[in-house]
Amino acid sequence: MAGGAGVKGQDPDPGSGRQAADAAAPGLAERRLRLRWRARRGLLENDIVLGRFLDVHQDLLGEEEVAGLERLLDCGDKELFELIRGHGEPGQGLDDPATRRVLAMLRQH
């Protein structure tokens, strides 16, 4: 019985680790899905670029990149379009490494 109890005692630890990692993943997965809805803009050009970007990168974006894209999506349509086109640089609140990485990726689409 002690051997069985030892095995049972070991099983929850790895399972708990996986469950903890899985519990964090849905939050990120939900944020990724929300990006798709937030990317629907009033400016068709933004819709096209953001849609293509998310088609390729949505499931690959990490926490920092999701946060960077969320910050970009807080911009107005015209400002976002100018940033993507490279006709401006991120201002205050957008000038961080994650947002710059996402912006560089968007500029390739």
Tab-separated table of N, CA and C in Angstrom:
chain	number	residue	atom	x	y	z
A	1	MET	N	0.807	-1.182	0.000
A	1	MET	CA	0.000	0.000	0.000
A	1	MET	C	0.855	1.254	0.000
A	2	ALA	N	1.966	1.202	0.707
A	2	ALA	CA	2.832	2.375	0.767
A	2	ALA	C	3.347	2.714	-0.620
A	3	GLY	N	3.691	1.662	-1.412
A	3	GLY	CA	4.163	1.910	-2.777
A	3	GLY	C	3.071	2.537	-3.609
A	4	GLY	N	1.830	2.039	-3.455
A	4	GLY	CA	0.699	2.604	-4.200
A	4	GLY	C	0.425	4.025	-3.772
A	5	ALA	N	0.551	4.282	-2.471
A	5	ALA	CA	0.303	5.628	-1.974
A	5	ALA	C	1.379	6.574	-2.499
A	6	GLY	N	2.630	6.055	-2.613
A	6	GLY	CA	3.712	6.879	-3.130
A	6	GLY	C	3.455	7.262	-4.584
A	7	VAL	N	2.979	6.309	-5.369
A	7	VAL	CA	2.692	6.592	-6.770
A	7	VAL	C	1.556	7.588	-6.878
A	8	LYS	N	0.526	7.362	-6.051
A	8	LYS	CA	-0.589	8.308	-6.071
A	8	LYS	C	-0.121	9.679	-5.624
A	9	GLY	N	0.779	9.720	-4.663
A	9	GLY	CA	1.291	10.991	-4.170
A	9	GLY	C	2.089	11.729	-5.235
A	10	GLN	N	2.759	10.961	-6.129
A	10	GLN	CA	3.559	11.598	-7.169
A	10	GLN	C	2.688	12.066	-8.335
A	11	ASP	N	1.636	11.382	-8.637
A	11	ASP	CA	0.808	11.711	-9.796
A	11	ASP	C	0.195	13.111	-9.732
A	12	PRO	N	-0.342	13.550	-8.583
A	12	PRO	CA	-0.965	14.875	-8.563
A	12	PRO	C	0.010	16.013	-8.830
A	13	ASP	N	1.267	15.866	-8.416
A	13	ASP	CA	2.216	16.961	-8.620
A	13	ASP	C	2.379	17.312	-10.096
A	14	PRO	N	2.718	16.335	-10.964
A	14	PRO	CA	2.826	16.697	-12.380
A	14	PRO	C	1.491	17.157	-12.942
A	15	GLY	N	0.419	16.512	-12.534
A	15	GLY	CA	-0.905	16.907	-13.018
A	15	GLY	C	-1.245	18.314	-12.584
A	16	SER	N	-0.871	18.641	-11.337
A	16	SER	CA	-1.149	19.985	-10.839
A	16	SER	C	-0.380	21.024	-11.630
A	17	GLY	N	0.850	20.709	-11.986
A	17	GLY	CA	1.653	21.633	-12.778
A	17	GLY	C	1.032	21.868	-14.139
A	18	ARG	N	0.579	20.792	-14.785
A	18	ARG	CA	-0.077	20.928	-16.087
A	18	ARG	C	-1.377	21.699	-15.960
A	19	GLN	N	-2.132	21.412	-14.894
A	19	GLN	CA	-3.398	22.109	-14.704
A	19	GLN	C	-3.164	23.593	-14.458
A	20	ALA	N	-2.103	23.932	-13.713
A	20	ALA	CA	-1.807	25.338	-13.467
A	20	ALA	C	-1.439	26.029	-14.773
A	21	ALA	N	-0.630	25.373	-15.619
A	21	ALA	CA	-0.264	25.945	-16.915
A	21	ALA	C	-1.488	26.071	-17.804
A	22	ASP	N	-2.349	25.063	-17.793
A	22	ASP	CA	-3.566	25.102	-18.604
A	22	ASP	C	-4.518	26.180	-18.109
A	23	ALA	N	-4.533	26.412	-16.801
A	23	ALA	CA	-5.423	27.424	-16.247
A	23	ALA	C	-5.000	28.813	-16.703
A	24	ALA	N	-3.700	29.031	-16.879
A	24	ALA	CA	-3.214	30.322	-17.354
A	24	ALA	C	-3.502	30.489	-18.841
A	25	ALA	N	-3.455	29.414	-19.585
A	25	ALA	CA	-3.627	29.475	-21.035
A	25	ALA	C	-4.997	30.004	-21.461
A	26	PRO	N	-6.107	29.611	-20.839
A	26	PRO	CA	-7.391	30.130	-21.302
A	26	PRO	C	-7.486	31.651	-21.229
A	27	GLY	N	-6.889	32.275	-20.247
A	27	GLY	CA	-6.892	33.731	-20.175
A	27	GLY	C	-6.227	34.336	-21.395
A	28	LEU	N	-5.094	33.796	-21.781
A	28	LEU	CA	-4.383	34.264	-22.958
A	28	LEU	C	-5.173	33.919	-24.213
A	29	ALA	N	-5.726	32.722	-24.260
A	29	ALA	CA	-6.519	32.306	-25.417
A	29	ALA	C	-7.737	33.209	-25.593
A	30	GLU	N	-8.384	33.562	-24.503
A	30	GLU	CA	-9.545	34.460	-24.572
A	30	GLU	C	-9.137	35.841	-25.066
A	31	ARG	N	-8.006	36.329	-24.584
A	31	ARG	CA	-7.528	37.639	-25.030
A	31	ARG	C	-7.199	37.615	-26.510
A	32	ARG	N	-6.626	36.501	-26.973
A	32	ARG	CA	-6.333	36.376	-28.409
A	32	ARG	C	-7.618	36.423	-29.228
A	33	LEU	N	-8.655	35.736	-28.758
A	33	LEU	CA	-9.929	35.747	-29.483
A	33	LEU	C	-10.547	37.142	-29.497
A	34	ARG	N	-10.436	37.846	-28.381
A	34	ARG	CA	-10.977	39.208	-28.325
A	34	ARG	C	-10.268	40.140	-29.293
A	35	LEU	N	-8.988	39.860	-29.550
A	35	LEU	CA	-8.246	40.685	-30.502
A	35	LEU	C	-8.913	40.671	-31.869
A	36	ARG	N	-9.420	39.533	-32.257
A	36	ARG	CA	-10.080	39.408	-33.564
A	36	ARG	C	-11.272	40.366	-33.638
A	37	TRP	N	-12.047	40.435	-32.568
A	37	TRP	CA	-13.206	41.332	-32.562
A	37	TRP	C	-12.786	42.782	-32.477
A	38	ARG	N	-11.771	43.063	-31.683
A	38	ARG	CA	-11.294	44.441	-31.549
A	38	ARG	C	-10.638	44.934	-32.830
A	39	ALA	N	-10.148	44.010	-33.636
A	39	ALA	CA	-9.467	44.369	-34.887
A	39	ALA	C	-10.447	44.798	-35.969
A	40	ARG	N	-11.721	44.574	-35.749
A	40	ARG	CA	-12.730	45.026	-36.712
A	40	ARG	C	-12.867	46.532	-36.563
A	41	ARG	N	-12.415	47.237	-37.564
A	41	ARG	CA	-12.303	48.683	-37.482
A	41	ARG	C	-13.239	49.369	-38.465
A	42	GLY	N	-13.329	50.675	-38.335
A	42	GLY	CA	-14.133	51.461	-39.257
A	42	GLY	C	-13.412	51.750	-40.562
A	43	LEU	N	-12.118	51.537	-40.585
A	43	LEU	CA	-11.315	51.799	-41.770
A	43	LEU	C	-10.962	50.466	-42.420
A	44	LEU	N	-11.429	50.266	-43.650
A	44	LEU	CA	-11.256	48.998	-44.345
A	44	LEU	C	-9.792	48.571	-44.417
A	45	GLU	N	-8.906	49.511	-44.649
A	45	GLU	CA	-7.482	49.180	-44.757
A	45	GLU	C	-6.967	48.545	-43.466
A	46	ASN	N	-7.391	49.086	-42.328
A	46	ASN	CA	-7.003	48.493	-41.041
A	46	ASN	C	-7.591	47.089	-40.906
A	47	ASP	N	-8.859	46.927	-41.299
A	47	ASP	CA	-9.498	45.603	-41.236
A	47	ASP	C	-8.684	44.568	-42.003
A	48	ILE	N	-8.263	44.942	-43.193
A	48	ILE	CA	-7.529	44.007	-44.049
A	48	ILE	C	-6.191	43.641	-43.429
A	49	VAL	N	-5.415	44.642	-43.034
A	49	VAL	CA	-4.086	44.384	-42.463
A	49	VAL	C	-4.197	43.597	-41.169
A	50	LEU	N	-5.069	44.032	-40.274
A	50	LEU	CA	-5.209	43.346	-38.985
A	50	LEU	C	-5.750	41.937	-39.158
A	51	GLY	N	-6.701	41.756	-40.059
A	51	GLY	CA	-7.245	40.419	-40.312
A	51	GLY	C	-6.186	39.462	-40.821
A	52	ARG	N	-5.393	39.915	-41.778
A	52	ARG	CA	-4.314	39.059	-42.321
A	52	ARG	C	-3.269	38.761	-41.259
A	53	PHE	N	-2.948	39.780	-40.480
A	53	PHE	CA	-1.983	39.599	-39.396
A	53	PHE	C	-2.471	38.536	-38.422
A	54	LEU	N	-3.719	38.648	-38.002
A	54	LEU	CA	-4.264	37.691	-37.032
A	54	LEU	C	-4.431	36.306	-37.641
A	55	ASP	N	-4.728	36.213	-38.925
A	55	ASP	CA	-4.802	34.904	-39.584
A	55	ASP	C	-3.503	34.132	-39.407
A	56	VAL	N	-2.387	34.839	-39.480
A	56	VAL	CA	-1.073	34.209	-39.397
A	56	VAL	C	-0.577	34.092	-37.959
A	57	HIS	N	-0.762	35.134	-37.165
A	57	HIS	CA	-0.072	35.231	-35.870
A	57	HIS	C	-0.931	35.051	-34.630
A	58	GLN	N	-2.235	35.059	-34.751
A	58	GLN	CA	-3.100	35.087	-33.568
A	58	GLN	C	-2.744	34.019	-32.541
A	59	ASP	N	-2.593	32.789	-32.957
A	59	ASP	CA	-2.338	31.693	-32.015
A	59	ASP	C	-0.887	31.638	-31.543
A	60	LEU	N	-0.032	32.461	-32.138
A	60	LEU	CA	1.385	32.443	-31.785
A	60	LEU	C	1.787	33.591	-30.874
A	61	LEU	N	0.898	34.545	-30.691
A	61	LEU	CA	1.218	35.714	-29.874
A	61	LEU	C	1.314	35.343	-28.397
A	62	GLY	N	2.381	35.787	-27.771
A	62	GLY	CA	2.539	35.579	-26.338
A	62	GLY	C	1.893	36.708	-25.557
A	63	GLU	N	1.988	36.640	-24.244
A	63	GLU	CA	1.389	37.647	-23.358
A	63	GLU	C	1.813	39.067	-23.736
A	64	GLU	N	3.123	39.264	-23.930
A	64	GLU	CA	3.621	40.608	-24.205
A	64	GLU	C	3.105	41.127	-25.540
A	65	GLU	N	3.104	40.253	-26.559
A	65	GLU	CA	2.635	40.675	-27.876
A	65	GLU	C	1.133	40.963	-27.870
A	66	VAL	N	0.375	40.150	-27.145
A	66	VAL	CA	-1.068	40.406	-27.029
A	66	VAL	C	-1.282	41.769	-26.375
A	67	ALA	N	-0.538	42.045	-25.309
A	67	ALA	CA	-0.667	43.337	-24.630
A	67	ALA	C	-0.265	44.477	-25.567
A	68	GLY	N	0.785	44.284	-26.349
A	68	GLY	CA	1.214	45.304	-27.302
A	68	GLY	C	0.160	45.572	-28.359
A	69	LEU	N	-0.453	44.512	-28.883
A	69	LEU	CA	-1.501	44.693	-29.879
A	69	LEU	C	-2.737	45.333	-29.261
A	70	GLU	N	-3.049	44.967	-28.032
A	70	GLU	CA	-4.181	45.610	-27.340
A	70	GLU	C	-3.955	47.113	-27.224
A	71	ARG	N	-2.716	47.513	-26.915
A	71	ARG	CA	-2.413	48.942	-26.807
A	71	ARG	C	-2.574	49.627	-28.164
A	72	LEU	N	-2.107	48.962	-29.233
A	72	LEU	CA	-2.267	49.542	-30.569
A	72	LEU	C	-3.741	49.673	-30.949
A	73	LEU	N	-4.534	48.690	-30.565
A	73	LEU	CA	-5.955	48.727	-30.906
A	73	LEU	C	-6.718	49.788	-30.119
A	74	ASP	N	-6.089	50.339	-29.091
A	74	ASP	CA	-6.694	51.455	-28.365
A	74	ASP	C	-6.593	52.759	-29.162
A	75	CYS	N	-5.747	52.775	-30.185
A	75	CYS	CA	-5.593	53.967	-31.030
A	75	CYS	C	-6.819	54.137	-31.914
A	76	GLY	N	-7.025	55.354	-32.350
A	76	GLY	CA	-8.061	55.615	-33.334
A	76	GLY	C	-7.666	55.026	-34.686
A	77	ASP	N	-8.625	54.894	-35.572
A	77	ASP	CA	-8.366	54.283	-36.877
A	77	ASP	C	-7.276	54.996	-37.668
A	78	LYS	N	-7.368	56.304	-37.751
A	78	LYS	CA	-6.394	57.047	-38.553
A	78	LYS	C	-4.988	56.915	-37.965
A	79	GLU	N	-4.885	57.082	-36.650
A	79	GLU	CA	-3.576	56.969	-36.000
A	79	GLU	C	-2.995	55.580	-36.208
A	80	LEU	N	-3.811	54.536	-36.039
A	80	LEU	CA	-3.345	53.167	-36.219
A	80	LEU	C	-2.885	52.947	-37.657
A	81	PHE	N	-3.664	53.419	-38.615
A	81	PHE	CA	-3.311	53.253	-40.024
A	81	PHE	C	-1.975	53.938	-40.330
A	82	GLU	N	-1.777	55.141	-39.811
A	82	GLU	CA	-0.519	55.859	-40.034
A	82	GLU	C	0.656	55.123	-39.392
A	83	LEU	N	0.448	54.571	-38.210
A	83	LEU	CA	1.512	53.800	-37.551
A	83	LEU	C	1.875	52.561	-38.365
A	84	ILE	N	0.872	51.843	-38.839
A	84	ILE	CA	1.123	50.628	-39.613
A	84	ILE	C	1.848	50.972	-40.912
A	85	ARG	N	1.461	52.073	-41.545
A	85	ARG	CA	2.091	52.488	-42.796
A	85	ARG	C	3.510	52.992	-42.578
A	86	GLY	N	3.887	53.234	-41.341
A	86	GLY	CA	5.221	53.727	-41.060
A	86	GLY	C	5.331	55.231	-41.192
A	87	HIS	N	4.191	55.938	-41.183
A	87	HIS	CA	4.172	57.393	-41.296
A	87	HIS	C	4.130	58.059	-39.931
A	88	GLY	N	4.541	57.353	-38.950
A	88	GLY	CA	4.596	57.888	-37.598
A	88	GLY	C	5.219	56.844	-36.696
A	89	GLU	N	5.647	57.290	-35.567
A	89	GLU	CA	6.216	56.386	-34.573
A	89	GLU	C	5.330	56.395	-33.339
A	90	PRO	N	5.338	55.298	-32.603
A	90	PRO	CA	4.484	55.207	-31.410
A	90	PRO	C	4.778	56.329	-30.421
A	91	GLY	N	3.722	56.941	-29.952
A	91	GLY	CA	3.849	58.012	-28.979
A	91	GLY	C	3.817	57.465	-27.570
A	92	GLN	N	3.573	58.340	-26.646
A	92	GLN	CA	3.526	57.991	-25.232
A	92	GLN	C	2.476	56.908	-25.000
A	93	GLY	N	2.817	55.917	-24.215
A	93	GLY	CA	1.914	54.805	-23.932
A	93	GLY	C	2.046	53.665	-24.932
A	94	LEU	N	2.680	53.942	-26.067
A	94	LEU	CA	2.869	52.900	-27.084
A	94	LEU	C	4.338	52.608	-27.333
A	95	ASP	N	5.202	53.366	-26.695
A	95	ASP	CA	6.634	53.240	-26.950
A	95	ASP	C	7.278	52.257	-25.980
A	96	ASP	N	6.958	50.985	-26.187
A	96	ASP	CA	7.556	49.926	-25.380
A	96	ASP	C	7.969	48.800	-26.328
A	97	PRO	N	8.880	47.931	-25.909
A	97	PRO	CA	9.399	46.905	-26.806
A	97	PRO	C	8.332	45.980	-27.393
A	98	ALA	N	7.358	45.560	-26.609
A	98	ALA	CA	6.341	44.628	-27.111
A	98	ALA	C	5.482	45.284	-28.190
A	99	THR	N	5.083	46.518	-27.959
A	99	THR	CA	4.261	47.224	-28.941
A	99	THR	C	5.059	47.478	-30.207
A	100	ARG	N	6.317	47.821	-30.064
A	100	ARG	CA	7.168	48.031	-31.247
A	100	ARG	C	7.344	46.731	-32.042
A	101	ARG	N	7.492	45.606	-31.347
A	101	ARG	CA	7.613	44.304	-32.044
A	101	ARG	C	6.364	44.015	-32.854
A	102	VAL	N	5.200	44.201	-32.218
A	102	VAL	CA	3.937	43.935	-32.906
A	102	VAL	C	3.773	44.888	-34.083
A	103	LEU	N	4.123	46.138	-33.895
A	103	LEU	CA	4.009	47.117	-34.968
A	103	LEU	C	4.923	46.732	-36.140
A	104	ALA	N	6.117	46.283	-35.848
A	104	ALA	CA	7.024	45.834	-36.911
A	104	ALA	C	6.430	44.641	-37.655
A	105	MET	N	5.808	43.736	-36.940
A	105	MET	CA	5.163	42.578	-37.574
A	105	MET	C	3.989	43.029	-38.441
A	106	LEU	N	3.202	43.978	-37.934
A	106	LEU	CA	2.064	44.497	-38.702
A	106	LEU	C	2.519	45.168	-39.989
A	107	ARG	N	3.629	45.856	-39.924
A	107	ARG	CA	4.147	46.559	-41.106
A	107	ARG	C	4.580	45.605	-42.205
A	108	GLN	N	4.794	44.358	-41.880
A	108	GLN	CA	5.150	43.351	-42.888
A	108	GLN	C	3.931	42.796	-43.591
A	109	HIS	N	2.744	43.096	-43.098
A	109	HIS	CA	1.523	42.591	-43.709
A	109	HIS	C	0.963	43.666	-44.561
